mmCIF file of C-alpha atoms in Angstrom:
data_model
loop_
_atom_site.group_PDB
_atom_site.id
_atom_site.type_symbol
_atom_site.label_atom_id
_atom_site.label_comp_id
_atom_site.label_asym_id
_atom_site.label_seq_id
_atom_site.Cartn_x
_atom_site.Cartn_y
_atom_site.Cartn_z
ATOM 1 C CA ASP A 1 67.670 -43.014 144.232
ATOM 2 C CA PHE A 2 65.514 -44.882 146.741
ATOM 3 C CA VAL A 3 65.002 -47.890 144.449
ATOM 4 C CA ARG A 4 68.669 -47.892 143.407
ATOM 5 C CA ARG A 5 69.728 -48.198 147.029
ATOM 6 C CA LEU A 6 67.349 -51.123 147.559
ATOM 7 C CA LEU A 7 68.771 -52.963 144.549
ATOM 8 C CA THR A 8 72.404 -52.630 145.581
ATOM 9 C CA ALA A 9 73.957 -56.115 145.388
ATOM 10 C CA ASN A 10 76.551 -55.555 148.105
ATOM 11 C CA PRO A 11 74.733 -56.021 151.452
ATOM 12 C CA GLN A 12 77.309 -53.803 153.136
ATOM 13 C CA LYS A 13 76.341 -50.889 150.887
ATOM 14 C CA ARG A 14 72.626 -51.679 150.696
ATOM 15 C CA SER A 15 70.338 -49.415 152.746
ATOM 16 C CA THR A 16 69.103 -50.827 156.035
ATOM 17 C CA ALA A 17 65.408 -50.984 156.879
ATOM 18 C CA GLU A 18 65.833 -48.044 159.247
ATOM 19 C CA ALA A 19 67.581 -45.993 156.549
ATOM 20 C CA CYS A 20 64.806 -46.812 154.060
ATOM 21 C CA MET A 21 62.093 -45.637 156.426
ATOM 22 C CA SER A 22 63.913 -42.359 156.980
ATOM 23 C CA HIS A 23 64.489 -41.735 153.264
ATOM 24 C CA PRO A 24 62.878 -38.446 152.038
ATOM 25 C CA TRP A 25 60.624 -40.368 149.623
ATOM 26 C CA MET A 26 59.183 -42.545 152.413
ATOM 27 C CA LEU A 27 58.814 -39.546 154.711
ATOM 28 C CA ALA A 28 56.873 -37.740 151.984
ATOM 29 C CA VAL A 29 54.530 -40.717 151.557
ATOM 30 C CA LYS A 30 53.946 -40.904 155.309
ATOM 31 C CA GLU A 31 53.170 -37.194 155.396
ATOM 32 C CA VAL A 32 50.646 -37.484 152.578
ATOM 33 C CA LEU A 33 48.904 -40.465 154.150
ATOM 34 C CA SER A 34 48.781 -38.803 157.551
ATOM 35 C CA ASP A 35 46.741 -35.952 156.050
ATOM 36 C CA LYS A 36 44.200 -38.277 154.452
ATOM 37 C CA THR A 37 41.779 -40.625 156.131
ATOM 38 C CA PRO A 38 41.545 -44.028 154.398
ATOM 39 C CA ALA A 39 38.100 -43.115 153.072
ATOM 40 C CA LYS A 40 39.344 -39.874 151.528
ATOM 41 C CA PHE A 41 42.303 -41.625 149.955
ATOM 42 C CA ARG A 42 39.983 -44.226 148.399
ATOM 43 C CA ALA A 43 37.684 -41.462 147.211
ATOM 44 C CA GLU A 44 40.511 -39.711 145.400
ATOM 45 C CA LEU A 45 41.598 -42.957 143.753
ATOM 46 C CA LEU A 46 38.028 -43.528 142.549
ATOM 47 C CA LEU A 47 37.597 -40.009 141.175
ATOM 48 C CA ARG A 48 40.855 -40.244 139.221
ATOM 49 C CA ARG A 49 39.406 -43.158 137.257
ATOM 50 C CA LEU A 50 36.196 -41.405 136.227
ATOM 51 C CA HIS A 51 35.980 -40.365 132.591
ATOM 52 C CA ILE A 52 33.897 -37.325 133.481
ATOM 53 C CA PHE A 53 36.968 -35.707 135.086
ATOM 54 C CA LYS A 54 39.213 -36.283 132.077
ATOM 55 C CA ASP A 55 41.236 -33.161 131.167
ATOM 56 C CA MET A 56 39.569 -31.219 133.963
ATOM 57 C CA ASP A 57 41.284 -29.035 136.551
ATOM 58 C CA PRO A 58 42.720 -31.542 139.102
ATOM 59 C CA ARG A 59 41.568 -29.237 141.881
ATOM 60 C CA CYS A 60 38.018 -30.274 141.018
ATOM 61 C CA GLN A 61 38.646 -33.882 142.064
ATOM 62 C CA SER A 62 40.504 -32.955 145.244
ATOM 63 C CA THR A 63 37.752 -30.508 146.203
ATOM 64 C CA ILE A 64 35.033 -33.116 145.742
ATOM 65 C CA ALA A 65 37.041 -35.678 147.718
ATOM 66 C CA GLU A 66 37.043 -33.304 150.688
ATOM 67 C CA PHE A 67 33.245 -33.510 150.896
ATOM 68 C CA LEU A 68 32.578 -37.156 150.058
ATOM 69 C CA LYS A 69 31.127 -39.361 152.790
ATOM 70 C CA PHE A 70 31.631 -43.128 152.745
ATOM 71 C CA VAL A 71 28.411 -45.155 152.865
ATOM 72 C CA GLU A 72 27.738 -48.900 152.852
ATOM 73 C CA VAL A 73 24.287 -50.116 151.800
ATOM 74 C CA PRO A 74 23.390 -53.807 152.269
ATOM 75 C CA ALA A 75 22.464 -55.644 149.087
ATOM 76 C CA GLY A 76 18.727 -55.507 148.495
ATOM 77 C CA GLU A 77 18.138 -52.196 150.285
ATOM 78 C CA MET A 78 16.966 -49.062 148.492
ATOM 79 C CA ILE A 79 19.463 -46.232 148.164
ATOM 80 C CA VAL A 80 17.030 -43.691 146.690
ATOM 81 C CA ARG A 81 13.316 -43.847 146.012
ATOM 82 C CA HIS A 82 11.147 -42.632 143.163
ATOM 83 C CA LYS A 83 9.494 -39.209 143.681
ATOM 84 C CA VAL A 84 11.688 -38.346 146.682
ATOM 85 C CA ALA A 85 13.649 -35.089 146.561
ATOM 86 C CA PRO A 86 17.402 -35.744 146.328
ATOM 87 C CA ASP A 87 19.774 -34.890 149.150
ATOM 88 C CA SER A 88 22.947 -36.361 147.575
ATOM 89 C CA MET A 89 24.502 -37.800 144.465
ATOM 90 C CA PHE A 90 26.450 -41.035 144.764
ATOM 91 C CA PHE A 91 29.647 -42.534 143.345
ATOM 92 C CA VAL A 92 29.907 -46.341 143.367
ATOM 93 C CA ASN A 93 33.192 -47.446 144.906
ATOM 94 C CA ALA A 94 32.500 -51.202 144.964
ATOM 95 C CA GLY A 95 29.596 -53.366 143.915
ATOM 96 C CA SER A 96 26.696 -52.087 141.867
ATOM 97 C CA ALA A 97 23.245 -50.525 142.064
ATOM 98 C CA GLN A 98 20.104 -51.240 140.033
ATOM 99 C CA THR A 99 17.894 -48.505 138.643
ATOM 100 C CA LEU A 100 14.319 -49.771 138.879
ATOM 101 C CA VAL A 101 11.109 -48.597 137.208
ATOM 102 C CA ASN A 102 8.012 -50.295 138.603
ATOM 103 C CA GLY A 103 10.292 -53.010 139.986
ATOM 104 C CA GLU A 104 11.998 -53.722 136.655
ATOM 105 C CA GLU A 105 15.707 -53.064 136.134
ATOM 106 C CA VAL A 106 16.348 -50.425 133.467
ATOM 107 C CA ASP A 107 19.963 -49.616 134.295
ATOM 108 C CA LEU A 108 22.876 -50.954 136.303
ATOM 109 C CA VAL A 109 25.477 -48.629 137.802
ATOM 110 C CA THR A 110 28.721 -50.449 138.511
ATOM 111 C CA THR A 111 32.020 -49.533 140.168
ATOM 112 C CA GLY A 112 33.173 -46.162 138.864
ATOM 113 C CA GLY A 113 29.659 -45.067 137.955
ATOM 114 C CA PHE A 114 27.486 -42.486 139.661
ATOM 115 C CA PHE A 115 23.838 -41.522 140.036
ATOM 116 C CA GLY A 116 21.635 -38.849 141.587
ATOM 117 C CA GLU A 117 22.966 -35.906 139.576
ATOM 118 C CA ALA A 118 19.910 -35.870 137.300
ATOM 119 C CA ALA A 119 17.532 -35.504 140.240
ATOM 120 C CA ILE A 120 19.543 -32.577 141.614
ATOM 121 C CA LEU A 121 20.247 -30.731 138.378
ATOM 122 C CA ILE A 122 17.288 -31.578 136.122
ATOM 123 C CA THR A 123 14.143 -33.204 137.505
ATOM 124 C CA GLY A 124 14.041 -32.051 141.142
ATOM 125 C CA VAL A 125 13.028 -35.537 142.328
ATOM 126 C CA HIS A 126 14.289 -39.048 141.730
ATOM 127 C CA ILE A 127 12.538 -40.509 138.688
ATOM 128 C CA ALA A 128 13.297 -44.139 139.595
ATOM 129 C CA ASP A 129 14.230 -46.313 142.540
ATOM 130 C CA VAL A 130 17.877 -47.303 142.986
ATOM 131 C CA ARG A 131 18.655 -50.496 144.899
ATOM 132 C CA ALA A 132 21.984 -51.764 146.207
ATOM 133 C CA VAL A 133 23.111 -55.027 144.603
ATOM 134 C CA GLY A 134 26.424 -55.508 146.369
ATOM 135 C CA THR A 135 29.495 -57.077 144.806
ATOM 136 C CA GLY A 136 28.123 -60.558 144.147
ATOM 137 C CA TRP A 137 26.202 -62.103 141.298
ATOM 138 C CA ARG A 138 22.779 -60.593 140.689
ATOM 139 C CA ASN A 139 19.664 -61.520 138.729
ATOM 140 C CA SER A 140 17.132 -58.735 138.162
ATOM 141 C CA ARG A 141 14.252 -61.141 137.572
ATOM 142 C CA HIS A 142 14.710 -63.306 140.671
ATOM 143 C CA GLY A 143 16.032 -60.573 142.940
ATOM 144 C CA VAL A 144 19.304 -60.097 144.763
ATOM 145 C CA ARG A 145 21.190 -63.241 145.759
ATOM 146 C CA ALA A 146 24.360 -61.659 147.111
ATOM 147 C CA LYS A 147 24.382 -60.946 150.830
ATOM 148 C CA ASP A 148 26.946 -58.168 150.878
ATOM 149 C CA VAL A 149 27.083 -54.405 150.447
ATOM 150 C CA THR A 150 27.444 -51.713 147.834
ATOM 151 C CA GLU A 151 30.120 -49.185 148.782
ATOM 152 C CA LEU A 152 29.271 -45.600 147.917
ATOM 153 C CA PHE A 153 30.664 -42.127 148.333
ATOM 154 C CA ALA A 154 27.888 -39.585 148.878
ATOM 155 C CA LEU A 155 28.192 -35.940 147.878
ATOM 156 C CA GLU A 156 25.499 -33.879 149.563
ATOM 157 C CA ARG A 157 23.387 -31.624 147.400
ATOM 158 C CA HIS A 158 24.472 -28.299 148.885
ATOM 159 C CA ASP A 159 28.139 -29.319 148.613
ATOM 160 C CA LEU A 160 27.676 -30.313 144.962
ATOM 161 C CA GLU A 161 25.942 -27.035 144.143
ATOM 162 C CA THR A 162 28.748 -25.076 145.800
ATOM 163 C CA ILE A 163 31.438 -27.028 143.930
ATOM 164 C CA LEU A 164 29.704 -26.517 140.576
ATOM 165 C CA LEU A 165 29.873 -22.746 141.045
ATOM 166 C CA SER A 166 33.666 -23.038 140.984
ATOM 167 C CA PHE A 167 33.822 -25.666 138.233
ATOM 168 C CA PRO A 168 31.154 -24.879 135.606
ATOM 169 C CA ALA A 169 32.711 -27.353 133.153
ATOM 170 C CA LEU A 170 31.793 -30.179 135.517
ATOM 171 C CA LYS A 171 28.207 -28.919 135.672
ATOM 172 C CA SER A 172 27.949 -29.036 131.881
ATOM 173 C CA ARG A 173 29.193 -32.629 131.833
ATOM 174 C CA LEU A 174 26.856 -33.712 134.626
ATOM 175 C CA LEU A 175 23.911 -32.107 132.839
ATOM 176 C CA ALA A 176 24.725 -34.021 129.662
ATOM 177 C CA VAL A 177 25.062 -37.325 131.516
ATOM 178 C CA GLY A 178 21.935 -36.664 133.560
ATOM 179 C CA ALA A 179 19.929 -35.797 130.444
ATOM 180 C CA ALA A 180 20.895 -39.097 128.820
ATOM 181 C CA TYR A 181 19.762 -40.935 131.961
ATOM 182 C CA VAL A 182 16.417 -39.112 132.042
ATOM 183 C CA LEU A 183 15.745 -40.057 128.424
ATOM 184 C CA ARG A 184 16.587 -43.711 129.116
ATOM 185 C CA VAL A 185 14.180 -43.837 132.029
ATOM 186 C CA GLN A 186 11.467 -42.099 129.996
ATOM 187 C CA ARG A 187 11.813 -44.693 127.254
ATOM 188 C CA ALA A 188 11.741 -47.503 129.805
ATOM 189 C CA LYS A 189 8.521 -46.144 131.290
ATOM 190 C CA GLN A 190 6.939 -45.889 127.873
ATOM 191 C CA ALA A 191 7.890 -49.491 127.151
ATOM 192 C CA LEU A 192 6.246 -50.834 130.311
ATOM 193 C CA VAL A 193 2.596 -51.702 130.606
ATOM 194 C CA PHE A 194 0.639 -48.655 131.769
ATOM 195 C CA HIS A 195 0.776 -48.104 135.492
ATOM 196 C CA PRO A 196 -1.023 -45.167 137.216
ATOM 197 C CA ASP A 197 2.121 -44.257 139.116
ATOM 198 C CA LEU A 198 4.231 -43.856 135.959
ATOM 199 C CA GLU A 199 3.295 -40.289 135.057
ATOM 200 C CA PRO A 200 5.401 -38.174 132.640
ATOM 201 C CA ILE A 201 8.625 -36.865 134.123
ATOM 202 C CA PRO A 202 8.381 -33.136 134.965
ATOM 203 C CA LEU A 203 11.343 -31.163 133.643
ATOM 204 C CA ASP A 204 12.238 -27.800 135.130
ATOM 205 C CA HIS A 205 15.588 -27.470 133.344
ATOM 206 C CA HIS A 206 16.613 -27.411 129.685
ATOM 207 C CA ILE A 207 18.072 -30.817 128.832
ATOM 208 C CA PRO A 208 21.218 -30.793 126.685
ATOM 209 C CA ASP A 209 21.555 -33.437 123.995
ATOM 210 C CA GLY A 210 23.974 -35.558 126.024
ATOM 211 C CA LYS A 211 26.184 -36.301 123.013
ATOM 212 C CA HIS A 212 29.346 -35.726 125.055
ATOM 213 C CA ALA A 213 28.308 -38.216 127.754
ATOM 214 C CA ALA A 214 29.251 -41.394 125.914
ATOM 215 C CA GLY A 215 30.992 -43.991 128.031
ATOM 216 C CA VAL A 216 30.037 -42.447 131.383
ATOM 217 C CA GLN A 217 27.700 -44.271 133.728
ATOM 218 C CA ASP A 218 25.082 -42.180 135.349
ATOM 219 C CA GLY A 219 21.916 -42.044 137.401
#
């Protein structure tokens, strides 16, 4: 009805700008936007695109969006560090982040990816460094050349743990994705020249096989 009125050929019968703004459809949009901060709205748009939420209760996404905090990290700065206990998991909204083992890139998490779930649910500490790359061109050998930021949404650990109690299916998916990440990092460490700081990864949780995690970025 709203679009039909806009496309009316006769200008005398076509809705005025004032009438359009007072149309129930526009009023509904204004009401929705008034209840959402820009950051929350962007967070919901990001979560809708993530494969890990496919066919899942839509309340899961909206619940997570309530707790997400927008963070900008300048390119070249560390987001998480190896051996440090995790306080959040992160969703990449724009730009990318490098996973580093002994300074070498072993993974790249791009827009729509996430990381940090493995440290919370499986290992208890971060098993690699993660560095912001930003949205520009990057070269892992020569370092970061882009002088911009990586946009993230952070979900604090206690909020994630609370959410997973209500949505156990999400926990199963995160465990599978996290397990695949842990195995990739383990293989990367084994491939590198021995370094005294690269000890075996302690596991305090049974790792699923990760076969359902295909196509989902992780960290």
